[in-house]
Each structure stands twice: as C-alpha cells, then as structure tokens.
Coordinates of C-alpha atoms in Angstrom, one line a residue:
M628 CA -29.5 -0.6 47.0
V629 CA -33.4 -0.7 47.8
S630 CA -34.6 -3.5 50.6
S631 CA -38.1 -4.5 50.7
I632 CA -40.2 -2.7 53.6
D633 CA -43.8 -3.9 52.7
G634 CA -45.6 -2.9 56.1
L635 CA -45.2 -5.6 58.4
V636 CA -47.3 -3.6 61.1
S637 CA -49.7 -1.4 58.7
G638 CA -49.9 -4.2 56.1
L639 CA -49.6 -1.8 53.3
S640 CA -47.5 -2.5 49.9
T641 CA -45.2 0.2 50.9
S642 CA -42.2 -1.2 48.0
S643 CA -44.9 -0.2 45.8
M644 CA -46.0 3.0 46.6
I645 CA -42.5 4.0 46.5
S646 CA -42.1 3.1 43.1
Q647 CA -45.2 5.0 41.8
L648 CA -44.1 8.4 43.9
M649 CA -40.4 7.9 41.9
Q650 CA -42.0 7.9 38.9
V651 CA -43.8 11.1 39.4
E652 CA -40.6 12.5 40.7
A653 CA -38.6 11.3 37.6
A654 CA -41.2 12.7 34.9
P655 CA -38.8 15.8 34.6
Q656 CA -35.7 13.9 34.3
N657 CA -37.8 11.4 31.3
K658 CA -38.7 14.3 29.5
L659 CA -34.8 15.5 29.9
K660 CA -33.7 12.0 28.5
A661 CA -36.2 12.3 25.6
K662 CA -35.2 15.7 24.8
A663 CA -31.4 14.5 24.8
Q664 CA -32.0 11.7 22.5
T665 CA -34.1 13.7 20.1
A666 CA -31.4 15.7 19.9
Q667 CA -28.4 13.2 19.5
N668 CA -31.3 11.5 16.4
A669 CA -30.8 15.4 15.2
Q670 CA -26.7 15.7 15.7
N671 CA -26.1 12.3 13.8
A672 CA -28.7 13.3 11.0
Y673 CA -26.9 16.6 10.3
Q674 CA -23.5 14.5 10.3
S675 CA -24.9 11.7 7.9
V676 CA -26.1 14.7 5.7
N677 CA -22.4 16.6 5.6
T678 CA -20.7 13.0 4.8
K679 CA -22.8 13.6 1.8
L680 CA -21.1 16.6 1.5
K681 CA -18.3 16.0 1.7
A682 CA -18.2 13.5 -0.4
V683 CA -19.7 16.6 -3.4
K684 CA -16.5 18.8 -2.3
T685 CA -14.7 16.1 -3.4
A686 CA -15.9 14.8 -6.6
A687 CA -16.1 18.4 -7.5
D688 CA -12.2 18.9 -6.8
A689 CA -12.0 15.5 -9.1
M690 CA -13.7 17.9 -12.0
Q691 CA -11.3 21.1 -11.6
S692 CA -7.8 18.7 -11.8
L693 CA -5.8 19.0 -14.7
T694 CA -4.9 15.4 -14.7
T695 CA -8.7 14.4 -14.8
W696 CA -8.7 16.9 -18.3
R697 CA -6.1 15.4 -19.4
S698 CA -6.4 12.2 -18.9
L699 CA -5.4 10.1 -21.8
K700 CA -6.6 7.0 -23.9
T701 CA -3.7 5.1 -25.7
E702 CA -3.7 2.6 -29.1
S703 CA -0.5 0.9 -30.5
T704 CA -0.5 -1.0 -33.9
S705 CA 1.7 -4.0 -31.7
T706 CA 0.6 -6.5 -29.5
S707 CA 3.9 -6.3 -28.3
V708 CA 3.9 -2.5 -27.5
T709 CA 1.8 -1.2 -25.1
A710 CA 1.3 2.4 -23.5
A711 CA -0.2 3.4 -20.4
A712 CA -1.1 7.0 -19.3
T713 CA 0.8 7.8 -16.6
G714 CA -1.3 10.8 -15.2
G715 CA 0.1 14.1 -14.0
M716 CA -0.1 17.4 -15.5
A717 CA 2.2 16.2 -18.4
G718 CA 0.2 14.1 -20.4
M719 CA -0.4 15.5 -24.3
S720 CA -2.0 14.1 -27.1
G721 CA 0.2 13.1 -30.4
S722 CA 1.3 10.3 -32.3
I723 CA 5.4 9.0 -32.7
T724 CA 6.2 5.8 -34.9
F725 CA 9.4 3.5 -34.3
D726 CA 11.3 0.6 -34.7
V727 CA 12.3 -1.6 -31.9
D728 CA 16.1 -2.4 -32.5
Q729 CA 16.3 -4.2 -28.6
V730 CA 14.9 -5.6 -26.3
A731 CA 16.6 -5.0 -22.4
R732 CA 17.9 -8.0 -20.6
A733 CA 19.9 -9.1 -18.3
Q734 CA 23.4 -10.6 -18.5
V735 CA 24.3 -14.6 -18.2
S736 CA 27.5 -16.0 -17.7
V737 CA 28.1 -19.4 -17.7
V738 CA 30.3 -21.8 -17.4
K739 CA 30.6 -25.3 -18.5
N740 CA 31.8 -28.9 -18.0
V741 CA 31.7 -28.6 -14.2
D742 CA 32.0 -31.5 -12.1
T743 CA 29.0 -30.7 -9.4
T744 CA 30.8 -33.3 -7.5
A745 CA 34.7 -31.8 -7.1
T746 CA 36.2 -30.0 -4.0
T747 CA 38.8 -28.7 -5.7
Y748 CA 37.7 -25.2 -7.5
P749 CA 39.2 -22.0 -6.2
R750 CA 38.2 -20.8 -2.5
S751 CA 38.5 -17.2 -3.7
F752 CA 37.4 -15.2 -7.1
T753 CA 36.1 -11.3 -8.0
I754 CA 32.9 -10.2 -9.9
T755 CA 33.7 -6.6 -11.4
N756 CA 30.7 -4.2 -12.2
G757 CA 30.6 -2.6 -15.3
S758 CA 28.8 -2.2 -19.1
W759 CA 29.2 -3.7 -22.2
S760 CA 29.5 -2.1 -25.5
D761 CA 29.4 -2.7 -29.0
S762 CA 32.8 -2.4 -30.0
D763 CA 32.6 -3.2 -33.8
A764 CA 29.1 -2.1 -34.6
D765 CA 28.1 -5.2 -35.3
G766 CA 24.7 -5.3 -33.0
T767 CA 27.0 -7.2 -30.9
N768 CA 27.7 -5.9 -26.9
D769 CA 30.7 -7.8 -27.4
L770 CA 33.2 -4.8 -25.4
F771 CA 33.5 -4.5 -21.3
T772 CA 34.7 -1.6 -19.6
A773 CA 34.9 -2.1 -15.5
S774 CA 33.2 0.7 -13.9
G775 CA 34.9 0.4 -10.0
A776 CA 36.9 -2.1 -8.0
A777 CA 36.1 -5.9 -8.2
T778 CA 34.6 -7.6 -5.4
T779 CA 36.1 -10.5 -3.9
I780 CA 34.2 -13.3 -2.8
T781 CA 35.3 -15.9 -0.6
I782 CA 34.4 -19.5 0.6
P783 CA 34.0 -19.9 4.1
A784 CA 36.9 -22.1 5.4
D785 CA 34.2 -24.6 7.3
Q786 CA 33.3 -25.0 3.5
D787 CA 34.4 -27.2 0.6
P788 CA 35.4 -25.5 -2.8
T789 CA 32.3 -26.9 -4.7
A790 CA 30.4 -25.3 -7.5
A791 CA 27.4 -25.1 -5.3
N792 CA 29.6 -23.5 -2.7
I793 CA 30.8 -21.0 -5.1
A794 CA 26.6 -20.2 -6.0
A795 CA 26.2 -19.8 -2.3
A796 CA 29.3 -17.3 -2.1
V797 CA 28.1 -15.3 -4.8
N798 CA 24.3 -14.9 -3.7
A799 CA 25.4 -14.3 0.3
A800 CA 27.5 -11.4 -1.3
G801 CA 24.1 -8.9 -1.7
L802 CA 25.7 -8.2 -5.6
N803 CA 23.3 -7.6 -8.3
V804 CA 24.4 -10.9 -9.5
R805 CA 22.7 -14.7 -8.3
A806 CA 24.1 -17.7 -8.7
T807 CA 22.9 -21.5 -9.4
V808 CA 24.4 -24.6 -10.5
V809 CA 22.3 -27.0 -13.0
N810 CA 23.3 -30.7 -13.5
T811 CA 23.1 -31.3 -17.2
D812 CA 23.8 -34.9 -16.9
G813 CA 25.0 -37.5 -13.6
T814 CA 27.7 -35.4 -12.1
N815 CA 28.6 -33.0 -15.2
G816 CA 26.7 -29.9 -15.0
V817 CA 27.0 -25.8 -15.8
L818 CA 27.2 -22.6 -12.8
Q819 CA 25.4 -20.2 -14.2
F820 CA 25.6 -16.0 -13.5
S821 CA 22.3 -13.8 -13.5
G822 CA 22.0 -10.2 -13.7
T823 CA 18.9 -8.8 -11.7
K824 CA 18.9 -5.9 -13.6
T825 CA 18.9 -5.5 -17.5
G826 CA 20.1 -2.6 -19.7
A827 CA 23.9 -2.3 -21.1
G828 CA 25.2 -0.5 -18.0
N829 CA 24.2 -3.3 -15.3
G830 CA 27.3 -5.8 -16.8
F831 CA 29.6 -8.3 -14.8
Q832 CA 32.6 -10.4 -15.1
V833 CA 33.5 -13.0 -13.3
D834 CA 36.8 -14.1 -12.2
L835 CA 37.8 -18.1 -11.7
S836 CA 41.0 -18.1 -13.8
A837 CA 42.4 -19.1 -10.7
G838 CA 41.1 -23.0 -10.9
G839 CA 41.3 -23.0 -14.6
L840 CA 37.4 -21.9 -15.0
T841 CA 35.9 -19.8 -17.7
A842 CA 32.5 -18.0 -17.8
E843 CA 30.8 -17.6 -21.3
D844 CA 29.3 -14.4 -21.6
T845 CA 25.5 -13.6 -23.3
A846 CA 26.2 -9.6 -22.6
S847 CA 23.7 -7.8 -20.6
Q848 CA 22.1 -4.8 -23.3
S849 CA 19.9 -2.2 -23.2
A850 CA 16.2 -1.6 -25.2
L851 CA 16.8 0.3 -28.8
L852 CA 14.4 2.5 -30.5
K853 CA 14.8 3.7 -33.8
V854 CA 12.6 6.7 -33.7
N855 CA 11.4 8.9 -36.9
P856 CA 13.0 5.1 -39.1
G857 CA 13.7 5.9 -42.4
T858 CA 13.7 10.0 -42.1
A859 CA 15.7 12.8 -41.7
A860 CA 14.4 12.8 -38.4
E861 CA 15.5 9.7 -37.0
Y862 CA 17.2 9.4 -34.0
A863 CA 17.6 6.2 -31.7
V864 CA 16.5 6.3 -27.8
S865 CA 17.7 4.0 -25.8
S866 CA 16.5 2.2 -22.1
D867 CA 18.5 -0.3 -19.2
T868 CA 14.3 -1.5 -19.1
N869 CA 11.8 -2.2 -21.9
T870 CA 10.3 1.0 -20.7
F871 CA 10.4 4.4 -21.8
S872 CA 9.1 7.5 -19.6
G873 CA 10.2 10.0 -22.7
L874 CA 9.2 9.6 -25.8
M875 CA 5.5 11.4 -25.6
P876 CA 4.4 13.7 -22.7
G877 CA 2.5 11.7 -20.1
L878 CA 3.0 8.4 -21.5
A879 CA 5.2 5.0 -20.7
I880 CA 5.7 2.6 -23.7
T881 CA 6.7 -0.9 -23.0
A882 CA 8.3 -3.4 -26.4
T883 CA 8.9 -6.4 -25.5
K884 CA 10.5 -8.0 -28.9
K885 CA 11.7 -6.3 -32.3
E886 CA 10.0 -5.4 -34.4
A887 CA 9.7 -2.3 -37.3
G888 CA 7.2 0.4 -37.9
V889 CA 5.2 0.6 -34.9
T890 CA 2.5 3.5 -34.5
V891 CA 1.5 4.6 -30.5
T892 CA -0.9 7.4 -30.3
A893 CA -2.5 9.5 -27.7
A894 CA -5.8 10.9 -27.3
S895 CA -7.9 12.8 -24.8
D896 CA -9.5 10.0 -23.1
A897 CA -13.3 11.2 -22.8
A898 CA -14.7 9.0 -21.0
A899 CA -12.7 9.4 -18.3
V900 CA -13.9 13.0 -18.1
T901 CA -17.3 12.2 -18.8
A902 CA -17.0 9.5 -16.1
K903 CA -15.6 13.0 -13.3
M904 CA -18.8 14.7 -14.4
Q905 CA -21.4 11.7 -13.8
A906 CA -19.2 11.1 -9.9
M907 CA -19.7 14.9 -9.4
V908 CA -23.9 14.9 -10.2
D909 CA -24.4 11.2 -8.2
A910 CA -22.5 12.8 -5.3
M911 CA -24.8 15.5 -5.6
N912 CA -28.0 13.6 -6.5
A913 CA -26.4 11.7 -3.1
A914 CA -26.8 15.0 -1.1
L915 CA -30.3 15.5 -2.1
T916 CA -31.6 12.2 -1.6
E917 CA -30.1 12.2 1.7
V918 CA -31.8 15.5 3.0
K919 CA -35.0 14.5 1.8
T920 CA -34.9 11.1 4.1
Q921 CA -33.9 13.5 7.1
T922 CA -36.7 15.8 6.9
A923 CA -39.1 14.0 6.2
Y924 CA -42.5 13.1 7.2
N925 CA -44.7 10.5 6.6
V926 CA -48.9 12.0 7.2
G927 CA -49.9 7.7 7.4
T928 CA -48.1 7.6 10.5
K929 CA -48.0 11.4 11.5
K930 CA -44.0 10.7 12.7
G931 CA -41.6 13.0 11.2
S932 CA -37.8 12.1 10.0
P933 CA -34.7 13.6 13.0
L934 CA -34.9 16.8 10.1
T935 CA -38.6 17.2 9.7
G936 CA -39.3 20.9 9.5
D937 CA -35.3 22.3 9.5
S938 CA -34.6 25.1 7.6
T939 CA -30.8 24.5 7.3
V940 CA -30.9 21.7 4.9
R941 CA -34.1 22.5 3.3
E942 CA -32.2 25.6 2.2
M943 CA -29.0 23.9 1.5
S944 CA -31.2 21.5 -1.2
Q945 CA -32.8 24.3 -3.1
A946 CA -28.7 25.7 -3.0
I947 CA -28.1 22.9 -4.9
L948 CA -30.7 22.5 -7.2
G949 CA -30.2 26.2 -8.0
T950 CA -26.6 25.6 -9.6
V951 CA -28.4 24.2 -12.1
S952 CA -31.3 26.0 -12.6
R953 CA -30.0 29.3 -12.8
G954 CA -27.7 28.5 -16.0
L955 CA -23.5 29.4 -15.6
T956 CA -22.0 32.3 -14.9
Y957 CA -18.1 32.6 -14.9
D958 CA -14.9 34.8 -15.2
R959 CA -11.8 33.8 -17.1
T960 CA -8.6 35.0 -17.3
L961 CA -7.9 36.2 -20.9
P962 CA -4.2 35.8 -22.4
D963 CA -3.2 40.0 -21.4
Q964 CA -4.7 38.6 -18.0
T965 CA -7.7 40.6 -17.8
T966 CA -10.5 39.3 -16.5
E967 CA -14.4 38.9 -18.3
T968 CA -17.6 37.2 -17.6
V969 CA -18.8 34.4 -19.5
D970 CA -22.3 33.9 -19.3
F971 CA -22.1 29.8 -20.3
G972 CA -26.8 29.7 -20.0
S973 CA -28.0 26.5 -19.8
L974 CA -25.9 23.5 -18.6
S975 CA -28.1 21.1 -20.3
Q976 CA -25.7 22.7 -23.3
F977 CA -23.5 20.0 -22.6
G978 CA -25.5 17.7 -20.6
V979 CA -26.7 18.4 -16.8
G980 CA -30.0 19.4 -16.3
L981 CA -32.6 18.8 -13.3
D982 CA -36.2 16.7 -13.6
R983 CA -39.4 17.3 -12.4
D984 CA -38.5 15.3 -9.4
G985 CA -35.9 17.7 -8.0
K986 CA -32.7 15.2 -8.8
L987 CA -29.9 16.4 -11.3
T988 CA -29.8 14.7 -15.1
F989 CA -26.4 13.6 -16.9
D990 CA -26.8 13.2 -20.7
A991 CA -23.3 11.3 -20.9
A992 CA -23.2 11.0 -24.6
K993 CA -24.3 14.6 -25.5
F994 CA -21.3 16.1 -22.7
T995 CA -19.1 13.3 -24.4
A996 CA -20.3 15.0 -28.1
E997 CA -19.3 18.6 -26.4
Y998 CA -16.3 17.9 -25.0
N999 CA -14.5 15.7 -28.5
K1000 CA -16.2 19.2 -30.4
D1001 CA -14.4 21.4 -28.4
P1002 CA -12.4 19.9 -25.2
Q1003 CA -11.0 23.3 -24.6
K1004 CA -14.4 24.8 -24.3
I1005 CA -15.7 21.9 -22.0
Q1006 CA -12.9 22.1 -19.8
Q1007 CA -13.4 25.7 -19.3
V1008 CA -16.6 25.3 -18.2
G1009 CA -17.1 22.1 -16.5
S1010 CA -14.4 23.1 -14.7
A1011 CA -16.2 26.6 -13.7
F1012 CA -19.1 24.6 -13.1
A1013 CA -17.6 22.3 -10.5
K1014 CA -15.5 25.4 -8.4
Q1015 CA -19.3 26.2 -8.1
V1016 CA -20.7 23.1 -6.5
E1017 CA -17.2 22.8 -4.4
D1018 CA -17.8 26.4 -2.8
L1019 CA -21.6 25.6 -2.5
A1020 CA -20.8 22.8 -0.4
D1021 CA -18.0 24.3 1.6
K1022 CA -20.1 26.4 2.2
Q1023 CA -22.8 24.2 3.4
S1024 CA -21.2 21.7 5.0
T1025 CA -19.8 24.9 7.2
V1026 CA -23.0 25.4 8.4
I1027 CA -23.9 21.5 9.5
T1028 CA -20.8 21.5 11.1
N1029 CA -22.0 24.5 12.8
S1030 CA -25.5 22.9 13.9
V1031 CA -23.6 19.3 15.2
T1032 CA -21.4 21.3 17.3
G1033 CA -24.7 23.6 18.7
R1034 CA -26.1 19.8 18.8
K1035 CA -23.8 18.4 20.7
N1036 CA -23.0 21.5 23.3
E1037 CA -27.0 20.8 23.8
I1038 CA -27.1 17.0 24.4
D1039 CA -23.6 17.6 27.3
S1040 CA -26.1 20.2 28.9
L1041 CA -28.8 18.0 29.0
N1042 CA -26.4 15.2 30.0
D1043 CA -25.3 17.3 32.7
Q1044 CA -29.0 17.9 34.0
I1045 CA -29.8 14.0 33.7
S1046 CA -27.1 12.7 35.8
S1047 CA -28.1 15.4 38.6
W1048 CA -31.4 14.2 38.4
D1049 CA -29.6 10.7 39.1
V1050 CA -28.6 12.1 42.0
R1051 CA -31.7 13.8 43.3
L1052 CA -33.9 10.2 42.9
V1053 CA -31.4 8.7 44.5
N1054 CA -31.9 10.7 47.7
K1055 CA -35.7 11.1 46.9
R1056 CA -35.5 7.2 47.3
E1057 CA -33.4 6.9 50.0
A1058 CA -35.9 10.0 52.1
L1059 CA -39.0 8.5 51.0
Q1060 CA -37.8 4.7 52.6
K1061 CA -36.7 6.6 55.1
Q1062 CA -39.5 8.1 55.4
Y1063 CA -42.3 4.9 55.2
S1064 CA -39.9 2.8 57.7
G1065 CA -40.8 5.1 60.8
L1066 CA -44.0 4.7 60.0
E1067 CA -43.8 1.0 59.8
V1068 CA -42.0 1.5 63.1
A1069 CA -44.1 3.9 65.0
L1070 CA -46.9 2.5 63.6
G1071 CA -45.5 -1.2 65.5
K1072 CA -45.4 0.8 69.0
L1073 CA -49.0 2.2 68.9
Q1074 CA -49.7 -1.8 68.6
N1075 CA -47.8 -2.6 71.2
Q1076 CA -49.4 0.1 73.1
S1077 CA -52.6 -1.1 72.6
S1078 CA -52.1 -4.8 73.3
W1079 CA -50.6 -3.3 76.8
L1080 CA -53.8 -1.0 77.8
S1081 CA -56.3 -4.0 76.2
G1082 CA -54.7 -6.3 78.7
Q1083 CA -53.9 -3.8 81.0
L1084 CA -58.0 -3.2 81.0
A1085 CA -58.9 -6.8 80.7
G1086 CA -57.5 -7.5 84.2
L1087 CA -60.0 -4.6 85.6
M1088 CA -63.1 -6.3 84.6

C-alpha cells in the first residue's frame, strides 16, 4: 500500500515524482503485456479457424458415409399406410404390393353388469398370459393357449372386495394388463381389463369364476399383410405391432386399417444426397471466410487483423481452392481387386466450381441431375472428392493446432516474465518511497540545524 509522503519539508510532490518514475520503470513490462495480448489474439484467431476446419472435416465425413448415399425417399398409394426410411446401410430401392388383411390390437376383456357398490366380489383371482389363435380359420382368434402359470392377485385384507379394488389390485400387480371400472347407469357398470401390448402373442385370461363373474374377451391380434396378393408369389407376414420392418430393406412400413392393393415404393433420395454436398461446400466457404476475416488488412485505418501476414492460414486458403481448381483424380478398386486411377477432370461436371471472389459455388440442380442419371458414378466421384477434402482439413487442422500450441507456450512464457516484473516493480516502488522519505527526514534535520544556528547567531549580536 502506497502512503502519501509528499514533501512536508521540501515542498516537492514526491508521490507524483514516484508515479512518473514508476511509469518509466514499467515500460518494459507494458511491452511484454502488449506482446502477450497480441499472441492471445492470434491464438484465438487460430482456434476460430480450426473450428471451421473441423466443421469441414465433419461435413466431408458425412459425404462419404454409405448412409448418405443410401438415403431413401418413400411413397405409398394409401393414406393409411406409411413408409419411413430407417437409415443405415441396408436401404435399397424397390417396390412392394400387399393387402392389409388385419391390423394389430391389444386384448380387451369386459365383465358386464357389475354392481359398483357391491363388496361381495372374490378377494383372490388369477390372470394368465398366453396367445390367441384362429381355431377354425374364420378370421377370428378364438383359441387361447396359456404361456405359463397363472398369476394370483389378492385384494389386501384391509380393503373390501369391490370392483374398484379388483381394478386397483390388477394395476398394482405389474402385469401387461390395466383395469378400470366404468359406470354405465347408476350403480351398474363394467369391469374392463385392457392389454398394454398389441399382438396375438400378448393375450391373457382373467378368471373371476369364484365370484360368479365371467369376462367376455375381444382377443388380441397381430397385424397381417398378404404380399403379392393373387399371384403365385403370394405369402403372408405378421407383426405384433402395425409396423413391419422386414418387408423392404431399410424401410419401416406401418398400416393402420384394412385395405387391399397397397403399393409402397422406395427410391434413392437425391435431395438428401444433394443437401450433404451443399453442406460440405458451405463448410468450405465458411472456412475461407474465416481465414479472410482473420488475415484482413484495412488500408484506410492501416490496421491489420490477428493473423495478417500469417503464411500458414494463407496457404490453407490456397489449398482449399486448389482441391477444386485442379479437378479430381482418384484411385478406385476394380472387381478383381486391382486398382486403377480415374481422371475425372473438372468438378463442374457435377456442379462444384469457383467464382471470381475465391469462393466455391454449387449448382444443386446440376448435381441432382447427374446423380439421377448415374447414381453409382456420382457416389464414386462425390466420395472421392469428399475424401480429398477431409484429408486436407485434417492436415490443415493439425498445422493450426500446432500453431495454437506454439502461441500458448509463448503466452505462458510472457506471463511468467510479466509476473516477475510485478515483483520487481513492487520492490522498486518501495525503494523509491524509502529514498524520498529519507530525503524528507534529512531535509528536516538540516532545517532544524539551520534554525538553531540562526538563533545562536542572533544571540551573539
């Protein structure tokens, strides 16, 4: 803490003099701080550029993914049947025709004419899991087959055996069955049991015979499709749900009502592939813009940006533009496992080019047209181009990361020097304060001696 020592004897503003001297002493440290800030700005700029490079790498990686090239667009001739691409590598173009013979449903069992106020219902009863089948091939599931031992459900001793407590006991049992009491007229109602899963194999039986109650069942059933109906290739496919995932590779088909003659078609989704190429071009342009921003020089203000004059990032821009201007040459593996070099030439053949401002351009319509004309060819060249872009982005990112590390080491070293100067300046200020305090004391003594001598001389006269 600096105390005021302005000269009481000398009349000098010693605190002001010390501050001015300290400004001179701190000049080397201020230069170090400015240098550290410049290095920090450069490091931040490098990191910003690196973020854009990583986005380029991610977009290029997506462009090479088989999932991208196997994207499917689906159509259905029925509004009650939908098809959705599931992604992955299994997707294939094609079509399928089928009849929806039945849709999946969960079992519902109802005990009618229940007195909702009665307390004479059975305290214990059973529920058995099992499956339903059509015993007489009339299209109705009428035969129940148990799949295991029955589960006994008991109403707690402190509760009355009412219809509501029967439902509560079922719901607390943890089975795939829910129960509820519905009042239909006054105290008259129904006790309803509902399965939580669809499919013929997710049926159940409720045995309330001890209380003279009988449940009427609407059996659970699976969804059923008849594929290639009316032909020698006809066959049936069932599902516990209304969704079928195995009819066509890479598609999930969902049917919600009975209907005949439904056709589902899947085709390569050119729009999805085009969007991925657009995303990669956009990412490359974003990287070029970031480099331009971080290396810009304003002639009017004569001020540069953090990386003005930096050859590393300038070369990166040239490398990105070079991947387009040089055209495309790549190696491909032939069926006999030998490799041949393909000189594809200008990327403008599938819509990628350069403008006069040093940016990439992308003609989505041309790319889509070329893809629809020969999907396999465009997949090869598109993936090859993306591989070159990914390798370039990966290489440049490594270079930038090394630059970031170098700047960090420089900043750490400068900060260490700045910290050392903090200690040095504190010691210097204390020395100056001590020196000027000593000066005031010495001047005070001289003044006292002067006054004493003046008094002695006056007494002699």
